[in-house]
Tab-separated table of C-alpha atoms and ligand atoms in Angstrom:
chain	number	residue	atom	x	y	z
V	25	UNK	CA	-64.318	3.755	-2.870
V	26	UNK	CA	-65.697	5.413	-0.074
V	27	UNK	CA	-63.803	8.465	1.588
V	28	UNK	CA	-60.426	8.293	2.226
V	29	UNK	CA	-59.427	7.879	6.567
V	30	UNK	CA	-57.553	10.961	7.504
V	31	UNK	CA	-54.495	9.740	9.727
V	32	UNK	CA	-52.756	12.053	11.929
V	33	UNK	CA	-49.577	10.707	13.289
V	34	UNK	CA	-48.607	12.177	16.894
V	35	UNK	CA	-45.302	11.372	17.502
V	36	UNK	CA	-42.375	11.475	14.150
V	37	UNK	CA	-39.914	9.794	15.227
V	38	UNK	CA	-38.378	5.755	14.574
V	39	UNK	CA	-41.769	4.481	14.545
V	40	UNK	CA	-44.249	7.129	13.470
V	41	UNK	CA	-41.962	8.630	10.233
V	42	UNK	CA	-42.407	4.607	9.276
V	43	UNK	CA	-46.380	4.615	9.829
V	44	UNK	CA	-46.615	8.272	8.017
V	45	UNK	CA	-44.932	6.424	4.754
V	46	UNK	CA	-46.756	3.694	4.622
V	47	UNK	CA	-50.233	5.374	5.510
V	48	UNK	CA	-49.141	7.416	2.286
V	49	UNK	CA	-48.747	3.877	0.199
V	50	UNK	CA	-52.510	3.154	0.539
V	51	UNK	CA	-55.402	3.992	-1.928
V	52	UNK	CA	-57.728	4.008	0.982
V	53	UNK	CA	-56.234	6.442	3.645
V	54	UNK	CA	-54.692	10.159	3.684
V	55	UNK	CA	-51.908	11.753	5.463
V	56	UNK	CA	-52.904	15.082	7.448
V	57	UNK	CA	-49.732	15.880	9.161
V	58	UNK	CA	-47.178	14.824	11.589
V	59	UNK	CA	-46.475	16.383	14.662
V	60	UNK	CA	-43.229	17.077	16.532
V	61	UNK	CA	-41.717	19.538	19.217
V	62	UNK	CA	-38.572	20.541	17.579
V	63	UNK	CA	-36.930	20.907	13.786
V	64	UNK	CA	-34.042	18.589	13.511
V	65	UNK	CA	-32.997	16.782	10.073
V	66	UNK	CA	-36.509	13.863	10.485
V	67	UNK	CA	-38.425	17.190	10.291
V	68	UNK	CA	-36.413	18.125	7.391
V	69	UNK	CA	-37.316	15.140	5.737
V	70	UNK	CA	-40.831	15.104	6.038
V	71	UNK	CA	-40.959	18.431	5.004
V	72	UNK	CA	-39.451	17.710	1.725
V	73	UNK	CA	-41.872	14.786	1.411
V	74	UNK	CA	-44.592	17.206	1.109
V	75	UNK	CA	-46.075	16.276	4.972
V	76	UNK	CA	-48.031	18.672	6.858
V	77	UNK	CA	-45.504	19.394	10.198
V	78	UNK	CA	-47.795	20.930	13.030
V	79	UNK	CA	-46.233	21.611	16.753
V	80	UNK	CA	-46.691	19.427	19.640
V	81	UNK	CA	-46.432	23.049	21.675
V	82	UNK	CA	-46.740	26.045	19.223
V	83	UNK	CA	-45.636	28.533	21.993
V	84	UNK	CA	-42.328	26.854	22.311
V	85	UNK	CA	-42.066	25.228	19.232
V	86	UNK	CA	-42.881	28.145	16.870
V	87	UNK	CA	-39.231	30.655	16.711
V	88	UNK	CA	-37.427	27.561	16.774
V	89	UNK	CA	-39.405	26.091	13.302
V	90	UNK	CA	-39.344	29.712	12.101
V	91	UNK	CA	-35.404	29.875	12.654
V	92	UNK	CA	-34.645	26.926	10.908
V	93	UNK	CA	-36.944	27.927	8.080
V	94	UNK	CA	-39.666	25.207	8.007
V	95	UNK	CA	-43.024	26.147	8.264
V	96	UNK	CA	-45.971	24.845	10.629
V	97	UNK	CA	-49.278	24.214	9.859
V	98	UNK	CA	-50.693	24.467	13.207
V	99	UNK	CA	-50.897	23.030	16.815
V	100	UNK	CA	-51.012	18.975	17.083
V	101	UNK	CA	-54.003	19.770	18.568
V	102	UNK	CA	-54.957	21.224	15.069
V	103	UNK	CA	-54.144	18.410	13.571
V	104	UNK	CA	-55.905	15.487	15.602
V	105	UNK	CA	-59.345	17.899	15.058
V	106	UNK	CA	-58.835	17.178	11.348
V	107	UNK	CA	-58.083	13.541	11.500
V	108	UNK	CA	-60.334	10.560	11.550
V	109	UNK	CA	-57.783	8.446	13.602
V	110	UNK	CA	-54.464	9.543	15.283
V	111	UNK	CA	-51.683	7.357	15.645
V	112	UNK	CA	-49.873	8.276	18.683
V	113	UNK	CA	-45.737	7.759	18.326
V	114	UNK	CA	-44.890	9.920	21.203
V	115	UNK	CA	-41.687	8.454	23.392
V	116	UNK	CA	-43.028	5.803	25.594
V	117	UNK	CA	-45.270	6.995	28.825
V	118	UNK	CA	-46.266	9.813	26.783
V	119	UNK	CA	-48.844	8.534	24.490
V	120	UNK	CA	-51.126	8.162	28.106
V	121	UNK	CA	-50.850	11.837	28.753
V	122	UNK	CA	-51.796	12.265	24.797
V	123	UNK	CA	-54.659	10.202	26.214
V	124	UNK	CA	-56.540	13.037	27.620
V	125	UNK	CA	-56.427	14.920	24.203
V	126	UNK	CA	-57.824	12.225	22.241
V	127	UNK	CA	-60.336	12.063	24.638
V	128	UNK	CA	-61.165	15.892	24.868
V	129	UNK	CA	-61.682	15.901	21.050
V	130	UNK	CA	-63.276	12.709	20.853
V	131	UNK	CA	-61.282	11.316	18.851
V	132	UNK	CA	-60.280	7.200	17.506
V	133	UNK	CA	-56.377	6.859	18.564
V	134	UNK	CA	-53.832	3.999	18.627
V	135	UNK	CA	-50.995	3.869	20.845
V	136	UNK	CA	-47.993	1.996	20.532
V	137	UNK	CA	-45.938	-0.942	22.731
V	138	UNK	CA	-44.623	1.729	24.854
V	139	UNK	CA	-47.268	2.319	26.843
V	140	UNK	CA	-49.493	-0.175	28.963
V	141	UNK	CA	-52.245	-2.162	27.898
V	142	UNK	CA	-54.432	-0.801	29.972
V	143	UNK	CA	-54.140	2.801	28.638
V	144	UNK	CA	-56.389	1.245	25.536
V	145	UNK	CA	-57.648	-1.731	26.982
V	146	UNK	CA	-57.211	-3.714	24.022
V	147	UNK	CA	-53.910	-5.062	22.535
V	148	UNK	CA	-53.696	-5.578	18.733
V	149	UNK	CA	-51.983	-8.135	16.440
V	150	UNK	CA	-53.292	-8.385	13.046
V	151	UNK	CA	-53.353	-12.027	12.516
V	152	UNK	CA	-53.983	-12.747	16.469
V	153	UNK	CA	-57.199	-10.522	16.991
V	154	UNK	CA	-58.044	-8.072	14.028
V	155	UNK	CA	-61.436	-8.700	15.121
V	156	UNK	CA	-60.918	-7.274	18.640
V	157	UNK	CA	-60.130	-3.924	17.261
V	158	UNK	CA	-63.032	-3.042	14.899
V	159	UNK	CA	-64.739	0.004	15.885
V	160	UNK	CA	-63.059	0.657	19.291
V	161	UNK	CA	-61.561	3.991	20.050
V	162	UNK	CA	-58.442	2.867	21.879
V	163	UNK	CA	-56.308	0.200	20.860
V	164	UNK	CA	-52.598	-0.380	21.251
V	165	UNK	CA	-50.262	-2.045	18.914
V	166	UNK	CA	-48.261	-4.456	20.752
V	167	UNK	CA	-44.646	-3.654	21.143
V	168	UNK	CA	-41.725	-4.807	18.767
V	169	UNK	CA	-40.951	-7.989	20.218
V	170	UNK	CA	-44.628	-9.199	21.335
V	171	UNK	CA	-45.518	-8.526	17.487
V	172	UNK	CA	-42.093	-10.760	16.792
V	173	UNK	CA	-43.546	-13.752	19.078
V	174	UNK	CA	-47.385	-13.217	18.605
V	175	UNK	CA	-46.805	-13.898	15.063
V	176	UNK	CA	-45.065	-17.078	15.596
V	177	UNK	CA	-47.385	-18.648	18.381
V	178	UNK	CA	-50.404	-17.697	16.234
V	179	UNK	CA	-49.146	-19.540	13.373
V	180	UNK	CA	-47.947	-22.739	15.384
V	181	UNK	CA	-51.226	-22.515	17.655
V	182	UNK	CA	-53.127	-22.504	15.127
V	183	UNK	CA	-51.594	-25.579	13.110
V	184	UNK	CA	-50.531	-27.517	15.903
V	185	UNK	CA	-51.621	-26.566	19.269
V	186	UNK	CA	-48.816	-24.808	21.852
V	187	UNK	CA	-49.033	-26.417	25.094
V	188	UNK	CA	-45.876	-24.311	26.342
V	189	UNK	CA	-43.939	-21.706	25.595
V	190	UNK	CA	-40.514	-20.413	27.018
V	191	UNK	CA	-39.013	-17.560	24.701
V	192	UNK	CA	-35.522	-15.664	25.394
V	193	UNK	CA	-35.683	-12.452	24.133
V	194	UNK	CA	-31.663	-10.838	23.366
V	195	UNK	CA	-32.735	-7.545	22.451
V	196	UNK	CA	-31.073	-4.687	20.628
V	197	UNK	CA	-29.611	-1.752	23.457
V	198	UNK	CA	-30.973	0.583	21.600
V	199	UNK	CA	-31.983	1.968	18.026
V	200	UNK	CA	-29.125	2.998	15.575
V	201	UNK	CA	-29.227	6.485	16.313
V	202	UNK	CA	-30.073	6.230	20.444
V	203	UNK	CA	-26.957	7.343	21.214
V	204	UNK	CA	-28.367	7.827	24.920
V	205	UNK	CA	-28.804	4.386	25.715
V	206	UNK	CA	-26.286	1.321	26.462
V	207	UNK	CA	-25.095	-0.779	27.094
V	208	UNK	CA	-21.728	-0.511	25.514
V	209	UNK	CA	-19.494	-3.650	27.028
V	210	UNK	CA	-21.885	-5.575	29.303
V	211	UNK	CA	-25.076	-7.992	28.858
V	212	UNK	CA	-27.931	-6.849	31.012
V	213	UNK	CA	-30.569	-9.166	32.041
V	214	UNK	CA	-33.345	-6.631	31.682
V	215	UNK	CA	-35.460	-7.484	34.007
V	216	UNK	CA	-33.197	-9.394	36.088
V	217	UNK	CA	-36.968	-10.574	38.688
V	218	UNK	CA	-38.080	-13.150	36.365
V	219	UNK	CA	-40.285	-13.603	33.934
V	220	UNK	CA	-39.619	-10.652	32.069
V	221	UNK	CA	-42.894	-8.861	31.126
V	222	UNK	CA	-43.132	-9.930	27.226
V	223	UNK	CA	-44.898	-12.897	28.569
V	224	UNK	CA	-47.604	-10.907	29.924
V	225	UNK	CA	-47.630	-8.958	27.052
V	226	UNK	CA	-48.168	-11.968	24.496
V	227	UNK	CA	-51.293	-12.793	26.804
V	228	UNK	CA	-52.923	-9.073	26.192
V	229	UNK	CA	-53.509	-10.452	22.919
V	230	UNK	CA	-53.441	-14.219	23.203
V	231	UNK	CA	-54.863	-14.958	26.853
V	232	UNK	CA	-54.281	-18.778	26.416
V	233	UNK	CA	-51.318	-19.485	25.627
V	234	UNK	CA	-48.949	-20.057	28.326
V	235	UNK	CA	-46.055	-18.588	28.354
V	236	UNK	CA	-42.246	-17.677	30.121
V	237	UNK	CA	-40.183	-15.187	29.140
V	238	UNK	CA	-36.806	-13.539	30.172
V	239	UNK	CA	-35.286	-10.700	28.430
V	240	UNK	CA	-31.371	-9.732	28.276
V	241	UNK	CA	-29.843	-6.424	26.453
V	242	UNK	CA	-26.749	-6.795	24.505
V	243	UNK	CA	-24.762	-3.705	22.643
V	244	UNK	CA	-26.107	-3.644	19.388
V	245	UNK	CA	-28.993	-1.813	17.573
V	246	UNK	CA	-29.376	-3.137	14.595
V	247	UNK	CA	-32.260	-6.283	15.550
V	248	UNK	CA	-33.570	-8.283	18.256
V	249	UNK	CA	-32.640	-12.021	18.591
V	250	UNK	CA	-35.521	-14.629	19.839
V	251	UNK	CA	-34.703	-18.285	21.140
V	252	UNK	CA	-38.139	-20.103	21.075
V	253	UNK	CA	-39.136	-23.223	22.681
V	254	UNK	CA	-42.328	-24.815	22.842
V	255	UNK	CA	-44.027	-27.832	23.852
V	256	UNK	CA	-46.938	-28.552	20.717
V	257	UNK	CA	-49.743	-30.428	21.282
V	258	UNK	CA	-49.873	-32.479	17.701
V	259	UNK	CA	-45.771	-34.030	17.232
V	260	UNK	CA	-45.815	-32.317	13.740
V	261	UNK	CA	-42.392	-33.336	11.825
V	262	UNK	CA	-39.692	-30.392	11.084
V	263	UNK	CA	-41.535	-30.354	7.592
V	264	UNK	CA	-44.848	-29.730	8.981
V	265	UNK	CA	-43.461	-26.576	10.527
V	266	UNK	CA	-41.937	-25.166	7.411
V	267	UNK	CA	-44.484	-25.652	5.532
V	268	UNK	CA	-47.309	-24.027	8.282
V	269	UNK	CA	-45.152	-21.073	8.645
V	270	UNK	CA	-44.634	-20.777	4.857
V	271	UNK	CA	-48.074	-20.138	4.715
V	272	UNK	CA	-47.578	-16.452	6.724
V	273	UNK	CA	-46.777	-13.819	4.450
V	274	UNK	CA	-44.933	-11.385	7.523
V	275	UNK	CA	-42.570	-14.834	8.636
V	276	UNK	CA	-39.588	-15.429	6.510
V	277	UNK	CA	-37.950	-18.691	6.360
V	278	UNK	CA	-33.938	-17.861	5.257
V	279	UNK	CA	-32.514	-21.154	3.559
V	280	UNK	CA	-28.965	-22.118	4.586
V	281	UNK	CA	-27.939	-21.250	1.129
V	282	UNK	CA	-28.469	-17.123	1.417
V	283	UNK	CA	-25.625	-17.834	3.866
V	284	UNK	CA	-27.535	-15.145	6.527
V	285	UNK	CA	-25.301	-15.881	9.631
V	286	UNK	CA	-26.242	-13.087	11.743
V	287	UNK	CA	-28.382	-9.902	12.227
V	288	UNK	CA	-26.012	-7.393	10.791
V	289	UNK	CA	-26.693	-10.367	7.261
V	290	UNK	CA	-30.016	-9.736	7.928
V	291	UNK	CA	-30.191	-6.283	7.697
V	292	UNK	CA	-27.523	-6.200	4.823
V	293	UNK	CA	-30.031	-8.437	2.794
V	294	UNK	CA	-32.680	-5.626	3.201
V	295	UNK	CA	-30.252	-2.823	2.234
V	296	UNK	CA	-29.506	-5.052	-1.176
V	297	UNK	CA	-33.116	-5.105	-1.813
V	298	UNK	CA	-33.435	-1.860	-1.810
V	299	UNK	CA	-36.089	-2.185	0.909
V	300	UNK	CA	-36.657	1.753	2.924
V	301	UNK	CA	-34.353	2.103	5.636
V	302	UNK	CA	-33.149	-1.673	4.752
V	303	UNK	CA	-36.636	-2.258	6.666
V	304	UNK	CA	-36.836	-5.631	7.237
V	305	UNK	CA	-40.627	-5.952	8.558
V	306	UNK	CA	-41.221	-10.051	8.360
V	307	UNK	CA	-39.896	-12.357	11.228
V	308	UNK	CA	-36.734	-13.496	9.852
V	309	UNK	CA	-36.527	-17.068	11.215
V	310	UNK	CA	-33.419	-19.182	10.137
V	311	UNK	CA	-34.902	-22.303	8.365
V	312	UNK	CA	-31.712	-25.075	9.936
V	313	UNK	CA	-32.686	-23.629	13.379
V	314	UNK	CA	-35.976	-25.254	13.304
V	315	UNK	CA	-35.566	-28.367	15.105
V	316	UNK	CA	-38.640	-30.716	16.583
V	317	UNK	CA	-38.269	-33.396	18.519
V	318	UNK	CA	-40.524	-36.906	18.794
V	319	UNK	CA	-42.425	-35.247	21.767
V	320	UNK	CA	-43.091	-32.267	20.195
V	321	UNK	CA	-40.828	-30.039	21.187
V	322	UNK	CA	-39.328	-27.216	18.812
V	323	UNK	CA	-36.944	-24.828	19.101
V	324	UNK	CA	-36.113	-21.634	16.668
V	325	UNK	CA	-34.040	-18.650	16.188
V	326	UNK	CA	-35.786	-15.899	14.999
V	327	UNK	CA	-34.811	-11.666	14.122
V	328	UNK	CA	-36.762	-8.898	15.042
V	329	UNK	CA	-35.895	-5.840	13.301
V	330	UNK	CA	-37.233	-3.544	16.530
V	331	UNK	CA	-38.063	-0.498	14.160
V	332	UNK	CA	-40.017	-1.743	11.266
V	333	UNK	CA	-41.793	-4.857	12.433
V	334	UNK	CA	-45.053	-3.034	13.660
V	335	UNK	CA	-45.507	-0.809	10.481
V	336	UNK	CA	-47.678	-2.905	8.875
V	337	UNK	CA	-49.779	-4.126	12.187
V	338	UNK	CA	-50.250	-0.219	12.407
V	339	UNK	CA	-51.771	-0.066	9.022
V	340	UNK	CA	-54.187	-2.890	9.788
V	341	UNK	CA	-55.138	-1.190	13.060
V	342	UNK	CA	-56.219	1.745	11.339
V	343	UNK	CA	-58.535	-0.105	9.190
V	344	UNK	CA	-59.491	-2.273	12.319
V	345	UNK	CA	-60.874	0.690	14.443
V	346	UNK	CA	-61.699	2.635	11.428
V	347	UNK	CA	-64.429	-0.295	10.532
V	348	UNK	CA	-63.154	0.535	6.461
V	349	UNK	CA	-62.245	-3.068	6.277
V	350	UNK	CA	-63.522	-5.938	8.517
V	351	UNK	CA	-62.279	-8.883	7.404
V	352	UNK	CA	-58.651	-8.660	8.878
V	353	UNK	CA	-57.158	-11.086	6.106
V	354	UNK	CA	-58.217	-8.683	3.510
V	355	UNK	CA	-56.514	-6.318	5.214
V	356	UNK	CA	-53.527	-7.633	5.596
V	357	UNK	CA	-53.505	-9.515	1.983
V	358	UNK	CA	-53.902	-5.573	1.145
V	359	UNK	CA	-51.124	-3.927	3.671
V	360	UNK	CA	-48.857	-6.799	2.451
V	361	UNK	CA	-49.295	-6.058	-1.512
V	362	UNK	CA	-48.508	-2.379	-0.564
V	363	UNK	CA	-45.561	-2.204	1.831
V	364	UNK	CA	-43.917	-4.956	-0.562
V	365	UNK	CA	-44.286	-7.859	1.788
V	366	UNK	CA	-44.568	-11.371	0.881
V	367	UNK	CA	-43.977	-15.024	1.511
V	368	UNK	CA	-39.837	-15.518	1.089
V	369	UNK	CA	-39.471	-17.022	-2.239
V	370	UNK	CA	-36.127	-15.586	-3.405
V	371	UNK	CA	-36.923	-16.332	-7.192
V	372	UNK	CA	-40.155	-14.271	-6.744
V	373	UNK	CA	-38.490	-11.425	-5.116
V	374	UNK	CA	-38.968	-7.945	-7.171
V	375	UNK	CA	-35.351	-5.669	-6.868
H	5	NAP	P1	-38.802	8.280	19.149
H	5	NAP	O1	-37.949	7.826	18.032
H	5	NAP	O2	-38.161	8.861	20.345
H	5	NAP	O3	-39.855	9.323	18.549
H	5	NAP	C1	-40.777	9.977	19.372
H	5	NAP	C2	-41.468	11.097	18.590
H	5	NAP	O4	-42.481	11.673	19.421
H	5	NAP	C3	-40.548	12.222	18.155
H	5	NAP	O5	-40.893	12.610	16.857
H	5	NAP	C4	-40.884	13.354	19.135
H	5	NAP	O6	-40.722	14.605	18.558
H	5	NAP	C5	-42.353	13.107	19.363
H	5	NAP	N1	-42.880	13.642	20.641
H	5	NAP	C6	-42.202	14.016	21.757
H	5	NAP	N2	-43.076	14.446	22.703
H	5	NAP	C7	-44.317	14.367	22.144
H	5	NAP	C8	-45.622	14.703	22.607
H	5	NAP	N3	-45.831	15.191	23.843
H	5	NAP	N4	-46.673	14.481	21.773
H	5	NAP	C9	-46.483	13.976	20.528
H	5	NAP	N5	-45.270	13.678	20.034
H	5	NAP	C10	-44.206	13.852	20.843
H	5	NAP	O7	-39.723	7.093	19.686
H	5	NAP	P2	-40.017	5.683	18.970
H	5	NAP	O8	-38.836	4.802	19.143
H	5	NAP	O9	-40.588	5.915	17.616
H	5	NAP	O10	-41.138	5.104	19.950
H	5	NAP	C11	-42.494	5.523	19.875
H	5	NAP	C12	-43.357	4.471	20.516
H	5	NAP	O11	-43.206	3.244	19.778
H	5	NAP	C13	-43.000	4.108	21.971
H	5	NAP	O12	-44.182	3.729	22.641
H	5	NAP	C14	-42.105	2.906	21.812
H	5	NAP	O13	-42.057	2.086	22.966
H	5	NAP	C15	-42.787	2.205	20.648
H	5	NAP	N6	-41.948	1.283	19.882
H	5	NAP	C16	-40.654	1.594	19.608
H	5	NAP	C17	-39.880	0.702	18.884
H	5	NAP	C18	-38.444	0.988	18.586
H	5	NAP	O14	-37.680	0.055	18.411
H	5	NAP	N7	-38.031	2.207	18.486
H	5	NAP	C19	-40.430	-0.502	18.437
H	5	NAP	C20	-41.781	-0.768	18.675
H	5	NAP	C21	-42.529	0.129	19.420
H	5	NAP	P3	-39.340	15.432	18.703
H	5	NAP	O15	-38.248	14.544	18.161
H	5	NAP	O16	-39.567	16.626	17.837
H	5	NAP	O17	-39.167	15.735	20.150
């Protein structure tokens, strides 16, 4: 095999301790380091997993490592020199000031949904537009929720046709340990000038399809909910669907019988798999929700789980821009093997 990609992850937090463990489950890449501007208990962690920790600003950064007794290797800029490909995870907004260091040094780097397309110019999904993304040196992976619905509309688009698409997006307040953000007793519509930007987003990476979303925020963290609708082109019977979607390895169909009536099932199910961090990185779509009328109209719940669902578009970005592997279904037949991901056949589930 030819050299290994050296992957530098700038940013360690929900999204990039995820991408750091799953860079380390492939034959064909290598973790450098991680960077972050402060020891708490994640830098603990990847310290006892053996990952390089450098600081995001070593003058600031240094006593405070030193005091709490884990080492640094270095500057983040020290880091990103040594690395073939950075994946920035800094706190959304930041990752475009990170911009200028990439640039500086000349080096490959992915952002992630937090910051605006136009920071990278392109917008990645792996099944969506793989292609788009090989050999580039900025790319973005889309956010949590446009992975969630780019997913679905690829796999209906490209079996049916999707005239029309109207998607409700109840998202999570905020990750399980975001103890900053709300809301605590209230439903936000978020934004409440409509459409809501996911929309937009979708059409970074899938320009045609039309689509209207709106967005509220309810108080939970453990997953997003989506309502779809969509008008399809072809009337394909409820069947049809199942059976198109069954073909996508990263969408789950639950059967009534698992008796999953909610998120918090959801993520239960992926703590009694065993799964890391009860990770649950598929769309979970609930099988009786999928409903198709004689016109062609369908409607579906589907769960996001907000942290986890981009981990393995990451990991196919990095081989994307990278150029180590062109043909994006190889990729993902590859990313899929390794993180543990697979069509949902509970009797062919490993424990
Ligand atoms: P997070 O949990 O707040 O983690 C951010 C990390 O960046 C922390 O490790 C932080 O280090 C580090 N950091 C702070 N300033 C930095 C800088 N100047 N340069 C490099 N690293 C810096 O954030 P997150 O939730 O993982 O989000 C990261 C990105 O992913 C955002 O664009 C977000 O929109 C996107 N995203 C988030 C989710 C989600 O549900 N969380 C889902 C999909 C996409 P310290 O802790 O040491 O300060």
């Amino acid at each position: 095999m030819a050299d290994k990609i050296k992957v530098a992850l700038n940013g360690y937090g929900t999204i990039g301790k995820r991408v750091a463990d799953a860079v380390m489950r492939q034959d064909d890449m290598t973790l450098v380091g991680i960077a972050k501007t402060k020891p708490d208990y994640e830098a603990y962690v990847a310290a006892k997993k053996g990952y390089a920790i450098y600081a995001v600003d070593p003058a600031k950064a240094e006593s405070k490592f030193k005091a709490a007794g884990l080492s640094i290797a270095g500057s983040n800029e020290e880091m990103i020199k040594k690395a073939d490909i950075i994946v920035d995870c800094a706190p959304e907004g930041i990752g475009e000031e990170n911009k200028k260091l990439y640039e500086k040094l000349k080096k490959p780097a992915m952002f992630q949904g937090g910051e605006e397309h136009e920071v990278a110019g392109v917008s990645f999904n792996a099944a969506a537009n793989y292609d788009q993304a090989i050999g580039k040196q900025f790319v973005r992976v889309v956010s949590c929720n446009t992975t969630g619905l780019c997913r679905l509309l690829y796999a209906l688009d490209k079996g049916f046709g999707i005239k029309k698409v109207r998607a409700t997006m109840m998202r999570r307040g905020g990750d399980p340990n975001d103890i900053k953000r709300g809301p605590i007793n209230a439903i936000v519509p978020d934004p409440i000038h409509l459409p809501s930007h996911h929309g937009p987003d979708v059409n970074t990476v899938m320009p045609h399809i039309k689509i209207d979303t709106v967005a509220v925020k309810l108080p939970t963290t453990l997953m997003h909910m989506h309502y779809v609708n969509m008008n399809l082109n072809k009337v394909p019977s409820r069947e049809d669907v199942i059976a198109t979607l069954k073909q996508y390895p990263r969408i789950w169909l639950i059967p009534p019988w698992l008796n999953i009536k909610s998120t918090a099932d959801v993520i239960e199910f992926g703590r009694e798999l065993g799964r890391p961090r009860n990770d649950m990185m598929e769309n979970v779509i609930w099988e009786e929700s999928i409903a198709v009328d004689k016109e062609g109209e369908l409607n579906l719940f589907q769960a996001i789980h907000q942290e986890s669902d981009v981990i393995p578009e990451n990991i196919d970005c990095i081989r994307a821009m990278t150029g180590i592997e062109k043909d994006g279904k190889k990729s993902m037949e590859k990313t899929n093997k390794t993180m543990g991901l697979g069509n949902f056949n509970p009797w062919k589930l490993t424990l």
